[in-house]
Short mmCIF file of C-alpha atoms and ligand atoms in Angstrom, two decimals:
data_model
loop_
_atom_site.label_atom_id
_atom_site.label_comp_id
_atom_site.label_asym_id
_atom_site.label_seq_id
_atom_site.Cartn_x
_atom_site.Cartn_y
_atom_site.Cartn_z
CA UNK A 13 -31.04 -6.32 -9.30
CA UNK A 14 -29.28 -2.51 -9.44
CA UNK A 15 -25.78 -2.56 -11.74
CA UNK A 16 -22.99 -2.71 -9.12
CA UNK A 17 -20.79 -0.87 -12.09
CA UNK A 18 -23.16 1.67 -12.77
CA UNK A 19 -21.39 4.55 -11.58
CA UNK A 20 -19.17 4.66 -14.75
CA UNK A 21 -19.82 5.42 -18.12
CA UNK A 22 -18.01 2.60 -20.16
CA UNK A 23 -19.44 3.87 -23.47
CA UNK A 24 -17.99 7.22 -23.68
CA UNK A 25 -14.64 5.99 -23.28
CA UNK A 26 -15.05 3.05 -25.65
CA UNK A 27 -16.22 5.43 -27.83
CA UNK A 28 -12.66 8.13 -27.56
CA UNK A 29 -9.98 7.52 -30.00
CA UNK A 30 -7.57 8.69 -28.22
CA UNK A 31 -7.86 5.99 -25.63
CA UNK A 32 -5.37 3.52 -25.32
CA UNK A 33 -4.93 -0.72 -26.32
CA UNK A 34 -3.54 -1.48 -23.35
CA UNK A 35 -5.81 -1.49 -20.26
CA UNK A 36 -4.62 -2.10 -16.70
CA UNK A 37 -6.88 -2.62 -13.63
CA UNK A 38 -5.35 -0.63 -10.75
CA UNK A 39 -6.99 -1.87 -7.56
CA UNK A 40 -7.03 0.06 -4.30
CA UNK A 41 -5.77 3.25 -6.37
CA UNK A 42 -7.39 5.56 -3.95
CA UNK A 43 -5.06 4.31 -1.08
CA UNK A 44 -2.14 5.24 -0.31
CA UNK A 45 0.55 3.34 -2.56
CA UNK A 46 -2.15 2.40 -4.93
CA UNK A 47 -2.27 6.47 -5.55
CA UNK A 48 1.13 6.91 -6.17
CA UNK A 49 1.13 3.45 -8.76
CA UNK A 50 -1.53 5.45 -10.37
CA UNK A 51 -0.41 8.52 -10.67
CA UNK A 52 2.80 7.00 -12.11
CA UNK A 53 1.00 5.42 -14.72
CA UNK A 54 -1.11 7.80 -15.86
CA UNK A 55 2.04 10.50 -16.22
CA UNK A 56 4.28 7.64 -17.53
CA UNK A 57 2.24 5.91 -19.99
CA UNK A 58 -0.39 8.35 -21.59
CA UNK A 59 -1.20 5.67 -24.05
CA UNK A 60 -2.53 3.13 -21.40
CA UNK A 61 -5.82 3.37 -20.44
CA UNK A 62 -5.68 2.89 -15.87
CA UNK A 63 -8.75 1.81 -14.19
CA UNK A 64 -8.56 2.65 -10.62
CA UNK A 65 -11.18 0.35 -8.66
CA UNK A 66 -11.67 0.90 -5.26
CA UNK A 67 -14.48 0.52 -2.49
CA UNK A 68 -13.55 3.74 -0.92
CA UNK A 69 -13.42 2.57 2.86
CA UNK A 70 -11.78 4.74 5.48
CA UNK A 71 -8.40 4.10 3.93
CA UNK A 72 -9.03 5.36 0.30
CA UNK A 73 -9.58 9.27 -0.86
CA UNK A 74 -10.30 10.80 -3.88
CA UNK A 75 -8.71 13.78 -3.00
CA UNK A 76 -5.01 11.41 -3.29
CA UNK A 77 -5.17 11.68 -6.98
CA UNK A 78 -6.85 15.30 -7.29
CA UNK A 79 -3.61 15.87 -10.05
CA UNK A 80 -4.55 13.27 -12.51
CA UNK A 81 -8.53 12.63 -12.24
CA UNK A 82 -8.89 14.91 -15.49
CA UNK A 83 -6.79 13.28 -17.40
CA UNK A 84 -8.31 11.13 -20.48
CA UNK A 85 -6.36 8.11 -19.90
CA UNK A 86 -7.53 7.67 -16.50
CA UNK A 87 -11.36 6.59 -14.98
CA UNK A 88 -12.50 5.37 -11.53
CA UNK A 89 -15.14 2.98 -10.48
CA UNK A 90 -16.23 2.21 -7.32
CA UNK A 91 -16.46 -1.22 -6.62
CA UNK A 92 -15.91 -3.80 -3.85
CA UNK A 93 -13.77 -6.57 -4.70
CA UNK A 94 -15.27 -8.79 -2.27
CA UNK A 95 -18.44 -8.68 -4.83
CA UNK A 96 -17.75 -11.55 -7.24
CA UNK A 97 -20.86 -10.93 -9.36
CA UNK A 98 -19.35 -6.88 -10.12
CA UNK A 99 -15.69 -7.85 -10.73
CA UNK A 100 -17.16 -11.00 -13.25
CA UNK A 101 -18.98 -8.04 -14.88
CA UNK A 102 -15.91 -5.27 -14.80
CA UNK A 103 -13.76 -8.37 -16.54
CA UNK A 104 -16.41 -8.69 -19.15
CA UNK A 105 -16.57 -4.46 -20.37
CA UNK A 106 -12.98 -4.15 -20.43
CA UNK A 107 -10.50 -6.31 -21.93
CA UNK A 108 -7.58 -5.94 -19.45
CA UNK A 109 -4.33 -6.67 -20.38
CA UNK A 110 -2.57 -6.29 -16.70
CA UNK A 111 -3.94 -5.85 -13.23
CA UNK A 112 -2.23 -4.55 -10.52
CA UNK A 113 -4.06 -5.69 -6.75
CA UNK A 114 -3.33 -3.49 -4.13
CA UNK A 115 -6.79 -3.42 -2.63
CA UNK A 116 -6.78 -4.86 1.24
CA UNK A 117 -7.31 -3.81 4.78
CA UNK A 118 -3.71 -2.86 5.51
CA UNK A 119 -3.38 -2.09 9.70
CA UNK A 120 -2.21 -4.05 11.55
CA UNK A 121 -3.89 -3.10 14.51
CA UNK A 122 -7.16 -2.94 12.97
CA UNK A 123 -6.62 -6.75 12.11
CA UNK A 124 -6.00 -7.44 15.63
CA UNK A 125 -9.76 -5.95 16.31
CA UNK A 126 -11.64 -7.07 13.35
CA UNK A 127 -10.25 -10.10 11.51
CA UNK A 128 -13.07 -11.36 9.37
CA UNK A 129 -12.89 -7.93 7.42
CA UNK A 130 -9.14 -9.08 5.97
CA UNK A 131 -10.21 -12.36 5.31
CA UNK A 132 -13.19 -10.76 3.07
CA UNK A 133 -11.44 -7.94 1.55
CA UNK A 134 -7.83 -9.36 1.31
CA UNK A 135 -8.61 -13.43 0.95
CA UNK A 136 -12.10 -13.69 -0.55
CA UNK A 137 -11.17 -10.03 -2.42
CA UNK A 138 -8.55 -11.38 -3.90
CA UNK A 139 -10.13 -14.78 -5.07
CA UNK A 140 -12.33 -12.92 -6.69
CA UNK A 141 -10.17 -10.96 -8.81
CA UNK A 142 -8.30 -14.04 -9.75
CA UNK A 143 -11.58 -15.64 -10.81
CA UNK A 144 -12.79 -12.85 -12.87
CA UNK A 145 -9.24 -12.92 -14.80
CA UNK A 146 -9.09 -16.59 -15.30
CA UNK A 147 -12.52 -16.67 -16.77
CA UNK A 148 -11.86 -13.22 -18.91
CA UNK A 149 -8.72 -14.28 -20.03
CA UNK A 150 -8.84 -18.39 -20.71
CA UNK A 151 -7.06 -19.32 -24.06
CA UNK A 152 -5.56 -15.60 -24.76
CA UNK A 153 -3.08 -15.34 -21.64
CA UNK A 154 -0.51 -14.26 -23.73
CA UNK A 155 0.95 -10.67 -22.60
CA UNK A 156 -1.31 -10.45 -19.97
CA UNK A 157 -0.51 -9.88 -16.03
CA UNK A 158 -2.04 -10.67 -12.71
CA UNK A 159 0.25 -8.28 -10.62
CA UNK A 160 -0.41 -9.34 -6.66
CA UNK A 161 0.87 -6.48 -4.47
CA UNK A 162 2.02 -8.23 -0.75
CA UNK A 163 4.04 -7.24 2.35
CA UNK A 164 7.44 -8.53 3.97
CA UNK A 165 5.10 -9.28 6.95
CA UNK A 166 4.12 -12.59 5.67
CA UNK A 167 7.45 -14.26 6.55
CA UNK A 168 7.38 -13.50 10.48
CA UNK A 169 9.56 -11.52 12.27
CA UNK A 170 13.40 -11.76 12.45
CA UNK A 171 15.86 -11.56 15.56
CA UNK A 172 18.79 -9.62 15.30
CA UNK A 173 20.28 -11.02 12.17
CA UNK A 174 19.65 -11.99 8.68
CA UNK A 175 16.99 -10.63 5.88
CA UNK A 176 13.75 -11.83 4.54
CA UNK A 177 14.31 -13.29 0.61
CA UNK A 178 11.92 -14.72 -1.81
CA UNK A 179 12.81 -18.12 -0.45
CA UNK A 180 12.21 -17.29 3.21
CA UNK A 181 9.24 -19.82 4.72
CA UNK A 182 5.86 -18.18 5.42
CA UNK A 183 5.24 -17.46 8.71
CA UNK A 184 2.80 -14.65 9.11
CA UNK A 185 1.42 -13.97 13.11
CA UNK A 186 -1.13 -11.50 12.71
CA UNK A 187 -4.61 -11.51 11.50
CA UNK A 188 -3.51 -8.79 8.39
CA UNK A 189 -0.43 -11.06 7.60
CA UNK A 190 -2.00 -14.17 7.45
CA UNK A 191 -4.51 -12.93 5.48
CA UNK A 192 -1.53 -11.33 2.99
CA UNK A 193 0.39 -15.00 3.68
CA UNK A 194 -3.03 -16.58 2.08
CA UNK A 195 -4.16 -14.35 -0.21
CA UNK A 196 -0.42 -14.68 -1.94
CA UNK A 197 -0.64 -18.77 -1.71
CA UNK A 198 -4.10 -18.51 -3.70
CA UNK A 199 -2.41 -15.94 -6.20
CA UNK A 200 1.01 -18.80 -6.84
CA UNK A 201 -2.05 -21.40 -7.19
CA UNK A 202 -3.50 -19.56 -10.21
CA UNK A 203 -0.55 -19.90 -11.85
CA UNK A 204 0.37 -23.25 -11.06
CA UNK A 205 -3.04 -24.84 -11.79
CA UNK A 206 -4.64 -22.62 -14.30
CA UNK A 207 -1.93 -21.06 -15.87
CA UNK A 208 -2.29 -17.78 -14.74
CA UNK A 209 0.33 -15.34 -15.36
CA UNK A 210 1.11 -13.77 -12.24
CA UNK A 211 3.57 -12.00 -10.70
CA UNK A 212 4.12 -11.08 -6.87
CA UNK A 213 6.05 -8.49 -4.75
CA UNK A 214 6.39 -8.69 -0.89
CA UNK A 215 7.62 -4.59 0.16
CA UNK A 216 9.08 -3.90 3.22
CA UNK A 217 7.13 -0.52 5.68
CA UNK A 218 6.32 2.46 3.03
CA UNK A 219 6.51 6.03 3.99
CA UNK A 220 5.34 9.29 1.95
CA UNK A 221 2.89 11.77 0.71
CA UNK A 222 -0.76 10.90 1.55
CA UNK A 223 -0.09 7.93 3.90
CA UNK A 224 -2.97 7.45 6.25
CA UNK A 225 -2.47 8.78 9.97
CA UNK A 226 -3.22 5.50 11.59
CA UNK A 227 0.21 4.38 10.58
CA UNK A 228 3.40 5.20 12.79
CA UNK A 229 4.82 8.13 10.37
CA UNK A 230 2.46 9.85 9.80
CA UNK A 231 0.28 9.42 13.24
CA UNK A 232 3.23 10.67 14.59
CA UNK A 233 3.88 13.91 12.40
CA UNK A 234 0.48 14.96 12.98
CA UNK A 235 0.33 14.64 16.80
CA UNK A 236 3.71 16.19 17.25
CA UNK A 237 2.43 19.22 15.13
CA UNK A 238 -0.64 19.44 17.42
CA UNK A 239 1.38 18.82 20.63
CA UNK A 240 -0.52 15.93 21.16
CA UNK A 241 1.25 12.94 23.00
CA UNK A 242 3.40 9.97 20.77
CA UNK A 243 2.28 6.44 21.30
CA UNK A 244 5.10 4.29 20.76
CA UNK A 245 4.47 0.33 21.38
CA UNK A 246 6.18 -1.10 24.13
CA UNK A 247 9.88 -0.11 24.78
CA UNK A 248 10.11 0.96 21.14
CA UNK A 249 12.86 -1.17 20.00
CA UNK A 250 10.94 -2.87 17.14
CA UNK A 251 12.58 -2.52 13.56
CA UNK A 252 11.12 -1.72 10.31
CA UNK A 253 12.86 -1.62 6.58
CA UNK A 254 11.55 2.09 5.22
CA UNK A 255 10.79 2.48 1.82
CA UNK A 256 9.93 5.96 0.06
CA UNK A 257 6.42 5.56 -1.47
CA UNK A 258 7.57 6.64 -4.87
CA UNK A 259 10.42 3.90 -5.14
CA UNK A 260 7.98 1.35 -4.40
CA UNK A 261 5.83 2.43 -7.21
CA UNK A 262 8.65 2.84 -8.85
CA UNK A 263 9.24 -0.97 -8.57
CA UNK A 264 5.90 -1.78 -9.44
CA UNK A 265 6.34 -0.17 -12.56
CA UNK A 266 9.48 -2.71 -13.41
CA UNK A 267 8.15 -5.27 -12.53
CA UNK A 268 5.17 -5.28 -14.18
CA UNK A 269 6.88 -4.47 -17.43
CA UNK A 270 10.08 -6.70 -16.94
CA UNK A 271 9.22 -9.60 -14.37
CA UNK A 272 8.75 -12.69 -15.12
CA UNK A 273 5.44 -14.82 -14.71
CA UNK A 274 5.45 -16.71 -11.63
CA UNK A 275 8.27 -14.74 -10.06
CA UNK A 276 8.47 -13.22 -7.03
CA UNK A 277 10.30 -10.17 -6.26
CA UNK A 278 11.26 -8.54 -2.93
CA UNK A 279 11.53 -4.84 -2.51
CA UNK A 280 12.89 -2.68 0.00
CA UNK A 281 15.18 -0.11 1.55
CA UNK A 282 17.95 -1.25 3.32
CA UNK A 283 17.16 0.88 5.67
CA UNK A 284 16.47 -0.24 9.18
CA UNK A 285 15.38 1.85 11.84
CA UNK A 286 14.20 1.04 15.21
CA UNK A 287 10.83 2.80 15.84
CA UNK A 288 12.36 4.82 18.94
CA UNK A 289 15.07 5.87 16.86
CA UNK A 290 12.81 6.74 14.14
CA UNK A 291 10.30 8.72 16.17
CA UNK A 292 13.70 11.06 17.82
CA UNK A 293 14.50 11.78 13.97
CA UNK A 294 11.31 13.02 13.45
CA UNK A 295 10.88 15.35 16.57
CA UNK A 296 14.60 16.65 15.51
CA UNK A 297 13.55 17.64 12.25
CA UNK A 298 9.85 19.13 13.32
CA UNK A 299 11.41 20.58 16.55
CA UNK A 300 13.41 22.40 13.04
CA UNK A 301 10.28 23.05 11.37
CA UNK A 302 7.92 24.29 13.66
CA UNK A 303 10.84 26.71 15.42
CA UNK A 304 10.82 25.13 18.88
CA UNK A 305 13.20 23.99 20.90
CA UNK A 306 15.78 21.12 20.33
CA UNK A 307 13.95 18.30 22.79
CA UNK A 308 10.51 20.34 23.15
CA UNK A 309 8.92 17.31 20.62
CA UNK A 310 10.76 14.46 22.37
CA UNK A 311 8.80 15.42 25.62
CA UNK A 312 5.56 13.89 23.87
CA UNK A 313 6.80 10.54 23.63
CA UNK A 314 4.25 8.26 25.59
CA UNK A 315 5.34 4.30 26.15
CA UNK A 316 2.25 2.56 25.81
CA UNK A 317 0.82 -1.17 26.03
CA UNK A 318 2.99 -3.23 23.20
CA UNK A 319 0.96 -4.81 20.08
CA UNK A 320 -0.42 -8.18 20.74
CA UNK A 321 2.03 -10.46 18.76
CA UNK A 322 3.98 -7.54 17.77
CA UNK A 323 6.53 -8.69 15.27
CA UNK A 324 10.26 -7.67 16.70
CA UNK A 325 12.03 -6.86 13.14
CA UNK A 326 11.71 -6.81 9.08
CA UNK A 327 14.41 -6.80 7.08
CA UNK A 328 14.36 -7.13 3.32
CA UNK A 329 16.93 -8.47 1.07
CA UNK A 330 16.03 -7.10 -2.42
CA UNK A 331 19.02 -8.55 -4.18
CA UNK A 332 17.08 -10.32 -6.92
CA UNK A 333 15.28 -7.27 -7.90
CA UNK A 334 18.33 -4.93 -8.33
CA UNK A 335 20.21 -8.06 -9.95
CA UNK A 336 17.79 -8.87 -12.41
CA UNK A 337 15.51 -6.02 -13.18
CA UNK A 338 18.28 -3.35 -12.38
CA UNK A 339 16.10 -1.45 -9.57
CA UNK A 340 17.32 0.09 -6.65
CA UNK A 341 15.72 3.09 -3.79
CA UNK A 342 16.47 6.39 -4.82
CA UNK A 343 16.33 8.04 -1.63
CA UNK A 344 18.03 8.45 1.69
CA UNK A 345 15.94 7.66 4.55
CA UNK A 346 16.89 11.30 6.09
CA UNK A 347 15.99 13.32 3.02
CA UNK A 348 12.84 11.33 2.34
CA UNK A 349 11.49 11.37 5.81
CA UNK A 350 11.88 15.24 5.66
CA UNK A 351 10.25 15.33 2.38
CA UNK A 352 7.38 13.35 3.89
CA UNK A 353 7.67 16.13 6.75
CA UNK A 354 7.01 19.00 4.20
CA UNK A 355 4.12 17.33 2.74
CA UNK A 356 2.43 16.88 6.16
CA UNK A 357 2.77 20.71 6.58
CA UNK A 358 1.82 22.15 3.30
CA UNK A 359 -1.14 19.23 3.52
CA UNK A 360 -3.13 20.33 6.65
CA UNK A 361 -6.05 20.43 4.45
CA UNK A 362 -5.89 16.96 3.61
CA UNK A 363 -4.73 15.82 7.32
CA UNK A 364 -7.36 17.84 8.60
CA UNK A 365 -10.22 15.83 6.40
CA UNK A 366 -8.55 12.78 7.25
CA UNK A 367 -8.77 12.74 10.75
CA UNK A 368 -12.30 14.12 11.25
CA UNK A 369 -14.89 11.98 11.96
CA UNK A 370 -14.64 8.52 12.08
CA UNK A 371 -11.05 8.68 12.98
CA UNK A 372 -11.60 10.11 16.34
CA UNK A 373 -13.62 7.22 17.17
CA UNK A 374 -10.76 4.76 15.82
CA UNK A 375 -8.02 7.11 17.79
CA UNK A 376 -9.58 7.00 20.92
CA UNK A 377 -10.47 3.39 20.53
CA UNK A 378 -6.61 2.44 20.31
CA UNK A 379 -5.58 5.03 22.24
CA UNK A 380 -7.57 6.14 24.70
CA UNK A 381 -6.88 3.14 27.13
CA UNK A 382 -3.60 1.89 25.98
P1 NAD B 403 -4.03 1.57 2.33
O1 NAD B 403 -5.28 0.68 3.48
O2 NAD B 403 -3.96 3.26 2.43
O3 NAD B 403 -5.23 1.47 1.09
C1 NAD B 403 -6.00 0.32 0.43
C2 NAD B 403 -6.85 0.50 -0.07
O4 NAD B 403 -7.90 -0.72 -0.98
C3 NAD B 403 -7.97 2.01 -0.13
O5 NAD B 403 -8.10 2.90 -0.87
C4 NAD B 403 -9.29 1.26 0.24
O6 NAD B 403 -10.64 1.95 0.02
C5 NAD B 403 -9.33 0.10 -0.84
N1 NAD B 403 -10.22 -1.11 -0.16
C6 NAD B 403 -9.75 -1.62 0.67
N2 NAD B 403 -11.12 -2.62 0.89
C7 NAD B 403 -11.45 -2.71 -0.58
C8 NAD B 403 -12.62 -3.63 -1.29
N3 NAD B 403 -13.30 -4.52 -0.60
N4 NAD B 403 -12.72 -3.67 -2.34
C9 NAD B 403 -12.03 -2.57 -3.04
N5 NAD B 403 -10.95 -1.58 -2.37
C10 NAD B 403 -10.83 -1.60 -1.26
O7 NAD B 403 -3.16 0.66 1.51
P2 NAD B 403 -1.56 0.89 1.42
O8 NAD B 403 -1.18 0.56 2.93
O9 NAD B 403 -2.13 1.54 0.13
O10 NAD B 403 -1.48 -0.73 1.16
C11 NAD B 403 -1.36 -1.45 -0.54
C12 NAD B 403 -1.09 -3.22 -0.52
O11 NAD B 403 -0.13 -2.89 -0.63
C13 NAD B 403 -1.86 -3.86 0.10
O12 NAD B 403 -2.09 -4.80 -0.83
C14 NAD B 403 -0.63 -4.11 1.41
O13 NAD B 403 -0.97 -5.28 1.68
C15 NAD B 403 0.33 -4.03 0.27
N6 NAD B 403 1.70 -2.81 1.30
C16 NAD B 403 1.70 -2.15 2.14
C17 NAD B 403 2.73 -1.52 2.73
C18 NAD B 403 2.73 -0.57 3.59
O14 NAD B 403 3.86 -0.17 4.13
N7 NAD B 403 1.73 0.44 3.67
C19 NAD B 403 3.53 -2.40 2.27
C20 NAD B 403 4.03 -3.46 1.42
C21 NAD B 403 2.71 -4.04 1.02
O1 TDX B 404 0.94 4.49 17.26
C1 TDX B 404 2.15 3.33 17.01
N1 TDX B 404 3.23 2.73 17.79
C2 TDX B 404 3.91 2.30 17.35
O2 TDX B 404 4.72 2.04 18.11
C3 TDX B 404 1.67 2.87 15.47
C4 TDX B 404 0.83 2.76 14.73
C5 TDX B 404 2.81 1.70 15.59
N2 TDX B 404 4.07 1.17 16.40
C6 TDX B 404 4.52 0.84 15.93
C7 TDX B 404 4.36 -0.87 15.53
C8 TDX B 404 5.58 -1.35 14.36
O3 TDX B 404 6.60 -1.63 14.86
O4 TDX B 404 5.69 1.11 14.75
C9 TDX B 404 5.82 -0.18 13.89
C10 TDX B 404 5.26 0.35 12.44
O5 TDX B 404 4.12 -0.19 12.86
P1 TDX B 404 2.38 0.20 11.58
O6 TDX B 404 3.01 1.70 10.89
O7 TDX B 404 1.30 0.06 12.08
O8 TDX B 404 3.07 -0.46 10.48
P2 TDX B 404 3.32 -2.27 10.23
O9 TDX B 404 2.63 -2.52 11.65
O10 TDX B 404 5.04 -2.27 10.50
O11 TDX B 404 2.81 -2.68 9.04
C11 TDX B 404 3.10 -1.84 7.68
O12 TDX B 404 4.22 -2.32 7.00
C12 TDX B 404 3.83 -3.49 6.17
C13 TDX B 404 1.93 -1.58 6.78
O13 TDX B 404 0.80 -0.73 7.30
C14 TDX B 404 1.54 -2.83 5.95
O14 TDX B 404 0.27 -2.58 5.40
C15 TDX B 404 2.31 -2.92 5.44
O15 TDX B 404 2.10 -4.85 5.03
#
């Protein structure tokens, strides 16, 4: 049987005396949030050895990590978390102290068309990693941590009032959020049953650089720049609570190092926007940047058929994280959105690369008949 991990040369790394004592596995590190987490860990902790494991699905892109890929404390492993044998082997070859698990199928619309992929990666893949950690860490769990990165969508949908806290009952509605909820339950079950040292965070919608343009903000930026219709689901009245991705990566760093085992932390920006208001703001920002007349980009707004089971409103109460671990968001949304727009305008090549090939088929199947 071929060695599923043969792409990496562990021996060279083990022999390198500059390598650290603390090994961290980051899964999904070639994706949007994962790449920011990997960058932060590699840059801020030169004594750590960061192993980025990613299957490189359509959402995984090693170009997201060009600036740090040459660093001696970074290593990439191409593997699939659904492959239980590969995960066991990885944990045998590396003595990981920390796991930060972000690998997932992450797009709600894709989960509606293809739910089983979400069950495989988000549920089975997570359980494979839990099993690998449990076996490798058996009888020596001290100082180790399995950090599971989750979403606010597990809590369901809010009306006009209220916020999600860590004790809000789970009520997922989409196949994506159901799969994330299931994985959260497994992580807690491994803590309670096997004593695995785990921590979970549930974060609100992220935005920023390297965000794949199937998600609302980068998709809208790309369409506005190219003068294409901006598809707004339903009446655009749904509310999301947006957080700058680098603030999320910093929260993950804080929780990884100072959080308590068995605990859950909500992460959010206290920054609720109706989709239609957010899109109008983006249009105004881009009118200025592209030297268009005010109002030109807004003419691209096109209301399309609503998403099935579309959650009305998400809002995170992140008081626990602020009071217990001292984390707060650093950026105002208007500033963060402008930075994000500037990044996309300066990185057209990245955008062109990720919107070529399969993306076109995805876009047509998702939007043409909508
Ligand atoms: P993403 O889709 O941009 O990246 C996911 C990464 O996981 C990709 O690099 C992909 O190649 C990899 N991957 C997918 N299936 C895999 C498999 N079977 N084996 C190994 N790697 C695989 O996702 P993202 O937006 O960066 O989200 C990362 C995590 O954060 C997810 O767990 C998601 O549920 C959670 N989250 C996301 C948001 C958000 O707003 N994007 C908010 C809260 C929580
Ligand atoms: O074309 C679009 N038009 C539109 O109106 C798209 C792609 C989305 N929308 C709406 C749906 C949502 O109300 O915009 C809102 C944001 O949509 P997405 O960017 O798809 O994000 P969302 O469904 O809220 O989920 C995101 O936040 C939580 C991430 O994709 C998840 O991975 C994360 O867990």
